[in-house]
Structure formats: C-alpha cells, structure tokens
Short mmCIF file of C-alpha atoms in Angstrom, two decimals:
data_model
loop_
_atom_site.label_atom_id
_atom_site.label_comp_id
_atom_site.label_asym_id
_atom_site.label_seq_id
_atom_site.Cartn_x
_atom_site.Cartn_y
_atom_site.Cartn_z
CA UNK O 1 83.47 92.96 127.50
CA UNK O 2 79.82 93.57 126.47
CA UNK O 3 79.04 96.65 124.57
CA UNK O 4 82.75 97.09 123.05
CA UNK O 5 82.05 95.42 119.71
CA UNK O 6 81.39 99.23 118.19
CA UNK O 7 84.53 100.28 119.20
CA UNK O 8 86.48 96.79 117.80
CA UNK O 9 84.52 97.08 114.43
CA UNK O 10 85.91 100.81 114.23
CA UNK O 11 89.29 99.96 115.36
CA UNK O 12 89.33 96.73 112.94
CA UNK O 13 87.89 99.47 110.23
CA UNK O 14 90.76 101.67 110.86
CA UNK O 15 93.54 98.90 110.46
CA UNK O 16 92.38 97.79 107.27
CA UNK O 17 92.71 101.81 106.26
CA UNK O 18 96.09 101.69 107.43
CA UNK O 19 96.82 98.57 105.94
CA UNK O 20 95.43 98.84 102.53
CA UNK O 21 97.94 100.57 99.91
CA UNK O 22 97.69 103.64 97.92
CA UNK O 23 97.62 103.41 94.20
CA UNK O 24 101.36 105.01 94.21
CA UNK O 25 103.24 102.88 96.86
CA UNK O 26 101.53 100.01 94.58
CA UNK O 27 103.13 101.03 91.70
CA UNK O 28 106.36 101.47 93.84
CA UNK O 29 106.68 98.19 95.18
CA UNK O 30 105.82 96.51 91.90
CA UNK O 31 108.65 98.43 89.92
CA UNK O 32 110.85 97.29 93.05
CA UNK O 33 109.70 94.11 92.58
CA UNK O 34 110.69 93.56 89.31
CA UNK O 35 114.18 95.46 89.34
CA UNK O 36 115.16 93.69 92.46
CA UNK O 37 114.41 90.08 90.79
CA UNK O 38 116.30 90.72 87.75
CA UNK O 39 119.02 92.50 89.23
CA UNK O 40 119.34 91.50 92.69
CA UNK O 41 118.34 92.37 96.13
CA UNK O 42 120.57 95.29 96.71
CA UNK O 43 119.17 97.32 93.30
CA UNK O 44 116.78 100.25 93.81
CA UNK O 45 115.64 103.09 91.82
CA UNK O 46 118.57 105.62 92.44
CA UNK O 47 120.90 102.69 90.71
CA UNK O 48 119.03 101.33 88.31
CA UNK O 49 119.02 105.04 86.68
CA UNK O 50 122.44 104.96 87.42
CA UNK O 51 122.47 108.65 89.07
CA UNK O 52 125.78 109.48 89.81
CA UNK O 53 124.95 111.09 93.26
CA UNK O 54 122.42 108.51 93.70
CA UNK O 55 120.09 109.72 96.63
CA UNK O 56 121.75 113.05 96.79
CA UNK O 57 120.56 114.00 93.33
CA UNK O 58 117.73 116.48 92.82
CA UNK O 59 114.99 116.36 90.70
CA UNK O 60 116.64 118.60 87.41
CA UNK O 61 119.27 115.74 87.88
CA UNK O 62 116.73 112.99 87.85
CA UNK O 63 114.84 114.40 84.95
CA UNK O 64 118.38 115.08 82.80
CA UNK O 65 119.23 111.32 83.35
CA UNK O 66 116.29 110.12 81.45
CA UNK O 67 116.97 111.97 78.73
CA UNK O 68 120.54 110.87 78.96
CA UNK O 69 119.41 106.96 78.87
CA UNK O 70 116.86 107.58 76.52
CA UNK O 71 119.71 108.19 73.72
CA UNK O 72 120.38 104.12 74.34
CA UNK O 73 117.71 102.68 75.44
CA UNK O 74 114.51 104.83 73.85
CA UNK O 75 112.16 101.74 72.37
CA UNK O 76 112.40 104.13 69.37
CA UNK O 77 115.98 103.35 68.84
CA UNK O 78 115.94 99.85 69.84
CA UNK O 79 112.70 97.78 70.36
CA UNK O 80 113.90 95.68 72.77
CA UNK O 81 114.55 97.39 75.41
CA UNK O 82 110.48 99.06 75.39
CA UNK O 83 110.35 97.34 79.02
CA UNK O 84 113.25 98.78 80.30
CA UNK O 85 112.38 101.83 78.95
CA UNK O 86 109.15 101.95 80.52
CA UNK O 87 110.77 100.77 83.69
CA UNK O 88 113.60 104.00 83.70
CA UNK O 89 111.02 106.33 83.09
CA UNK O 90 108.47 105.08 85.75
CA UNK O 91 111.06 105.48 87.84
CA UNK O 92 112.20 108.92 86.97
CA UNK O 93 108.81 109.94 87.38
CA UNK O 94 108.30 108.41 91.09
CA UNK O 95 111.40 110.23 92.31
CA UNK O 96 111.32 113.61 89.89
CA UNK O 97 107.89 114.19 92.08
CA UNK O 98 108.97 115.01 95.75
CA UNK O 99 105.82 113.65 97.71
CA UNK O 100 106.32 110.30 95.84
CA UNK O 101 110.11 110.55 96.40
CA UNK O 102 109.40 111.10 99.69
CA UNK O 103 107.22 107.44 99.73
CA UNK O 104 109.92 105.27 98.28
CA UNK O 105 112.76 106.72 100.48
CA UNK O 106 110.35 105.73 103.05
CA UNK O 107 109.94 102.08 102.00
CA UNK O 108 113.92 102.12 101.26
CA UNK O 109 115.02 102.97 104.37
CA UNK O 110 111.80 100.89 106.47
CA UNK O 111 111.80 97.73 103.91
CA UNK O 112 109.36 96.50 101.37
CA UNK O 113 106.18 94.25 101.41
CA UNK O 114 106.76 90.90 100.04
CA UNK O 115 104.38 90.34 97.03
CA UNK O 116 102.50 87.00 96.56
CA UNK O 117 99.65 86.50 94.08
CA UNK O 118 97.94 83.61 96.24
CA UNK O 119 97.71 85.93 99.35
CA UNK O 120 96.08 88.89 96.84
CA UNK O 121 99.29 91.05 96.54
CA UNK O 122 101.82 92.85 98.53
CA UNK O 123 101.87 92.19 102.22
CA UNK O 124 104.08 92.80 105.14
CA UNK O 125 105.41 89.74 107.23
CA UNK O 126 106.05 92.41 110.16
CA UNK O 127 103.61 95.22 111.34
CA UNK O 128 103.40 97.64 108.46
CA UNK O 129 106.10 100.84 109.46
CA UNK O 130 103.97 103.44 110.92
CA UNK O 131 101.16 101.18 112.17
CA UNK O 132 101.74 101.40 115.71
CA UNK O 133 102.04 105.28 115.10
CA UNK O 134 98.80 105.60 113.17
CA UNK O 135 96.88 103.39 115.24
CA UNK O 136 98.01 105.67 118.57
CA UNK O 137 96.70 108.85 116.81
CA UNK O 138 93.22 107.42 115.46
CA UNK O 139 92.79 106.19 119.28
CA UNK O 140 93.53 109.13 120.90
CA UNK O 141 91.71 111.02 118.74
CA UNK O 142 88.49 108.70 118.99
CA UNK O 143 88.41 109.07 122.84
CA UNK O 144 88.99 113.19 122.36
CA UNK O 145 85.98 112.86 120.41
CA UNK O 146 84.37 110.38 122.73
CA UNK O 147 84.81 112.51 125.55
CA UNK O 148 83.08 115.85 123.65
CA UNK O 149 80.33 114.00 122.56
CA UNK O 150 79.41 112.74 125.65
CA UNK O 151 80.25 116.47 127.27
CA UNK O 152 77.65 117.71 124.55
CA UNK O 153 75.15 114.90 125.43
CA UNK O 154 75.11 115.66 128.94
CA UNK O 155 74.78 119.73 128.69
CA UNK O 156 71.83 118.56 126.30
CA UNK O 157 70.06 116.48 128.75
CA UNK O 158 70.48 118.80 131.80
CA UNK O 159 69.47 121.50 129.92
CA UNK O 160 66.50 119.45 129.00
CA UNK O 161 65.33 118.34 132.14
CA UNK O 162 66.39 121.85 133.74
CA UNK O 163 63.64 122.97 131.58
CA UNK O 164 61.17 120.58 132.66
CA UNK O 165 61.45 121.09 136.07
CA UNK O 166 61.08 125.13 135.17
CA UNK O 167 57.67 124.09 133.46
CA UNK O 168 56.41 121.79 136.31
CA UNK O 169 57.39 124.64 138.62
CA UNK O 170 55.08 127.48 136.61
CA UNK O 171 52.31 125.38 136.91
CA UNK O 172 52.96 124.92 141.25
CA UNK O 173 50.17 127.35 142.37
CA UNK O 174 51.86 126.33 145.61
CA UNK O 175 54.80 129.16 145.16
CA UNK O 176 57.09 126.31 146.64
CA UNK O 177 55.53 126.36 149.98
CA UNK O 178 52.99 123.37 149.72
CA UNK O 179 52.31 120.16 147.48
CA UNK O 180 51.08 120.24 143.59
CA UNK O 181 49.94 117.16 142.10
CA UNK O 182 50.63 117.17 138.04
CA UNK O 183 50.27 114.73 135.38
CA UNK O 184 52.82 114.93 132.27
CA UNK O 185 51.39 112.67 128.78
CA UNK O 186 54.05 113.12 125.71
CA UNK O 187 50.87 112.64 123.96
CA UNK O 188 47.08 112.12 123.78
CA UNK O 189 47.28 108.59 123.62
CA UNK O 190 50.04 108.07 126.41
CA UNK O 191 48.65 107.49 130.28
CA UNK O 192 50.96 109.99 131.80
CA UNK O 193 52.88 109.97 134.93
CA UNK O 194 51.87 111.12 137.94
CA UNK O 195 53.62 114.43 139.37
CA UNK O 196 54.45 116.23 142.67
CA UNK O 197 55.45 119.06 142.84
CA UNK O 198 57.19 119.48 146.73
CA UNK O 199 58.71 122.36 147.95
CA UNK O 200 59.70 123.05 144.77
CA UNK O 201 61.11 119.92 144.15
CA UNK O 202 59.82 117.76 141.53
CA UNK O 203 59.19 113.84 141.72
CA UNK O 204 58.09 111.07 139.80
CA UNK O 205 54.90 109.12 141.37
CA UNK O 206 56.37 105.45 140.91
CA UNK O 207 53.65 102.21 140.70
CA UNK O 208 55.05 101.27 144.23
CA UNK O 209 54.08 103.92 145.49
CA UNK O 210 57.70 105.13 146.02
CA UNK O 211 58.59 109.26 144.73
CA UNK O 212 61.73 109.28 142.03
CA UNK O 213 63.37 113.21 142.61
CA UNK O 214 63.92 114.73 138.91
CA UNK O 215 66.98 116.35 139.02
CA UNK O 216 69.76 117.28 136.60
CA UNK O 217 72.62 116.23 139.34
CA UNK O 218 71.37 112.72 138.97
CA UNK O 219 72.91 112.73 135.51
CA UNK O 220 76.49 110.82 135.21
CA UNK O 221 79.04 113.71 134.45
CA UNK O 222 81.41 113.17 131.80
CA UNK O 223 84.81 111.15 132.98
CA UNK O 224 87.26 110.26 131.15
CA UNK O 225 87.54 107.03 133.13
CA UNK O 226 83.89 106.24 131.03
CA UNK O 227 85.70 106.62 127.84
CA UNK O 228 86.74 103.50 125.90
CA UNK O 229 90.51 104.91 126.79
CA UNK O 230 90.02 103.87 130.07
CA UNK O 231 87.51 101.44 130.02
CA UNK O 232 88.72 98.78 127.77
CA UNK O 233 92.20 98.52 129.01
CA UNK O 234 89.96 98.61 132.47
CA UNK O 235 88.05 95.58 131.10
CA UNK O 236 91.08 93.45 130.29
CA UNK O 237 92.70 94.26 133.61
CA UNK O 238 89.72 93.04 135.38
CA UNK O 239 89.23 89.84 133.68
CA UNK O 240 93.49 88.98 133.67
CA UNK O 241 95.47 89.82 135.95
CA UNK O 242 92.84 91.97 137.84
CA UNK O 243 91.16 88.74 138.70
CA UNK O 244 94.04 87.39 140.85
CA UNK O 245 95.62 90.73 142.33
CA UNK O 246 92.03 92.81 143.22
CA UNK O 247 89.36 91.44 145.46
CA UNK O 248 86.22 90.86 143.77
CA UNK O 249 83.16 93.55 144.50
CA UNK O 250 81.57 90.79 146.61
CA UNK O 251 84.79 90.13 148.70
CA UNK O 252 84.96 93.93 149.37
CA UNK O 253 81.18 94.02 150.92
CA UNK O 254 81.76 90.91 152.82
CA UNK O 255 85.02 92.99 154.37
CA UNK O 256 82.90 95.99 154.84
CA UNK O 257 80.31 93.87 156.39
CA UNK O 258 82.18 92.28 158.99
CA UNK O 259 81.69 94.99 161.48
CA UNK O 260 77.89 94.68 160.81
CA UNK O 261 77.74 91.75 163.18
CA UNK O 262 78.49 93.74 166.17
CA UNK O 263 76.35 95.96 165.52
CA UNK O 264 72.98 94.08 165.79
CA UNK O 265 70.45 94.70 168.60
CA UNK O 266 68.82 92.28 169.93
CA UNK O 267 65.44 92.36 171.67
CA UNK O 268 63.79 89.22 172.49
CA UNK O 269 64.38 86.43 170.24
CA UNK O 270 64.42 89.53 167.43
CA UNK O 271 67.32 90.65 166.09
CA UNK O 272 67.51 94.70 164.74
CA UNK O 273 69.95 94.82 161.80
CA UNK O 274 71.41 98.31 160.18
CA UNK O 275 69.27 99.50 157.87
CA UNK O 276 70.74 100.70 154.35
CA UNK O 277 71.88 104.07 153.76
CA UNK O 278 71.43 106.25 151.00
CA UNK O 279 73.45 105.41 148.32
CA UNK O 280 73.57 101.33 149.48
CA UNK O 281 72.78 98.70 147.56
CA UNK O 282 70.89 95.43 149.77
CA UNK O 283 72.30 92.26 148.56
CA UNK O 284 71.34 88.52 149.93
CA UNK O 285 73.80 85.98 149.90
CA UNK O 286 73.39 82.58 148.82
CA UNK O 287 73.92 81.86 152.88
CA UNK O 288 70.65 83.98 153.07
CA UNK O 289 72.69 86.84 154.68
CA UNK O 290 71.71 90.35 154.37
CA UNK O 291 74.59 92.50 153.43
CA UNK O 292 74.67 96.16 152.12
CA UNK O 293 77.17 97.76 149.53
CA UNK O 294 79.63 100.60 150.13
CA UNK O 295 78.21 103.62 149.16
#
C-alpha cells in the first residue's frame, strides 16, 4: 500500500469538506434545536409559524404570516416574547428564500445532526445524507483527472524523447547505414553519456558495457488499470482475500517452470539450461534454483 498516502490525505481532505457545515444549515439546525426542545420532537419550522398549509405554502404566504404574528408577538408590543420573535422571523426568512428552503426540507425529510458542545457542535451519529453520493462523484472525478494527466504526461515525454532521437539522428553522418558514436552533457559541468547511433537507432552506452535502445514505445501507456480507481481496490484485494484465492507471483513461475526441467541438455557432467528470453526476468531461489519469469 506504499505510495497511496497522497491519495488518502486527499480523500480524508475531501470528507472533512463534506462533513463540515455551511454557515446556513448551522443556523438551521440551531433554530431546530431550540424549537424542538421547548416544544417537542415533532415541531419544525412550517408549525411553529403555524402556516395553515404548512409545507404547501409559498413564499408570499410565508412572508404574510410574519406579519400576521408580528401583531402578537412583535417585542415592540410585548417585550417578552423578543426571543420568540427573533425565532419566527429567522424562520420566515430560512424558508421565504427557496435555496435555503430547499436545505431544511432536506434535513426534514433526511433527519438532523445531534448537537453536543463537548464534541464541538452538531454531528451526525449516522453517515451524513449525501456522503456516500458526494464521495462517489469527487472519486470518479479524481481518477477522470488522473487518467488525463497522466495521458498529457506521456504525449509530453514521447514527444520529448521523439525529439531527441530526431537530434541524435541529424548529427549520424552515417545516413542510417553505419555506426555514430555521440556524447550528450545537459551541461558543461556534467560527464555525458556515451551515444550510438545504429542503423538509425539510438542507444545508451551503459557502464557494463551493455547498449539501453531510446525509444518512445518503451514508455508505459496510460491504463486505467494504473489509476488509483483500479489500483487501490487492486491493493486491498491482493493483501485480503487475494492472498488466499490467487497464487502468489512466485507460485506462478514455479508452475511455469516446471516444464523447464525437461528441457535441460546435458553434456558431460554439464548441464545446458534455457536461457532467458526477452522480456524475462532471472530469479534464484533460496534452493539456489534458477528460474525465469513469464514474460
């Protein structure tokens, strides 16, 4: 699971987005908070203005109702109802606006956060309504933009080392038909690597001795299967369940390498075995067995 802590940090980032409260539902559940202790667990905003069509009234209605209370219980009239007051026309105001109507018919319908100060607030016992929804989208949308970065990133560095091989090229007096020796330095300072240019084919002169082809098809191409999407639901598989229903990767070469024991020649008290292909990987076994991967 190394090299998925950037995508748990962003995930954790985006739950406390989706978790955290806006400054309206705040003032929402507070006002709920306080009608529904005085008056009981049942009361919400379309009683407690006592609207006659209760959540079938429109916002003309709404608004007339205040003005309607306000004859009894403006602070003006009668001082002690100033909390109440401010109360009715808090809530007038939260469901005279649509977009905030919209939030608390929300919350009525999906349930309120409890509120406790110790635990800094309002907070949901359950998932919050919508998580699961929100947290779907903000995935999917990460890996879409996963998946064009790393389209972008690999144009980039074709393009890139297309162009280098088109420089190493102009300089092949050779016209493709022979062997040009080059040296590339990024700077003044930097030893360089040694270059041949073969047949129009350009490698890298390694310490061993060994030639490294430069080539833009060497490049990984985009997958989606390289995507977190795919790779950390992958990685979980792999080290659960995975673990007990899939044959390990050295299980699988010691299968493939089964038939390699027929296959050695033996000359004298020598014994010939197969080579590796290209693409094989040589691995020695604790057993001091030579096997080779699948390609």
């Amino acid at each position: 699971m190394k090299g998925y802590w950037k995508p748990a940090l962003l995930i954790l980032g985006f739950v406390s987005f989706v978790y955290a409260f806006t400054t309206i539902e705040t003032e929402i559940f507070q006002l709920q908070n306080e009608i529904s202790t005085k008056y009981g667990s049942e009361m919400n905003f379309y009683k407690f203005l006592k609207l006659p069509k209760l959540q079938q009234s429109n916002s003309k209605e709404i608004t007339k109702n205040l003005r309607k209370l306000s004859k009894k219980y403006h602070p003006d009239k009668n001082p002690k109802y100033r909390k109440l007051y401010e109360r009715l026309n808090l809530a007038t105001q939260i469901l005279s606006n649509s977009s905030n109507r919209k939030i608390y018919d929300y919350y009525l319908l999906n349930g309120f956060p409890n509120y406790d100060f110790h635990k800094g607030g309002f907070y949901f016992t359950r998932v919050k309504p919508k998580t699961w929804f929100v947290l779907a989208f903000i995935w999917i949308v990460i890996n879409i933009g996963q998946y064009i970065i790393s389209i972008i990133q690999y144009r980039s560095q074709r393009s890139r080392i297309e162009n280098f091989i088109d420089q190493c090229k102009q300089q092949d007096n050779t016209n493709g038909l022979g062997v040009k020796q080059l040296t590339f330095k990024q700077n003044e300072e930097d030893e360089g690597k040694n270059l041949v240019v073969r047949f129009s084919d350009v490698y890298v002169m390694e310490p061993d001795g060994s030639e490294t082809l430069i080539s833009p098809d060497t490049l990984d191409k985009p997958s989606v299967k390289k995507c977190w999407f795919w790779k950390i639901p992958a990685s979980i598989w792999n080290i659960t369940l995975g673990r007990f229903v899939s044959d390990t990767e050295e299980e699988e070469i010691l299968k493939d390498n089964k038939k390699f024991d027929g296959e050695h020649v033996k000359k004298g008290n020598t014994v010939k075995r197969r080579s590796a292909k290209k693409g094989q990987k040589k691995m020695e076994l604790p057993n001091g067995k030579v096997i080779y991967s699948r390609k």
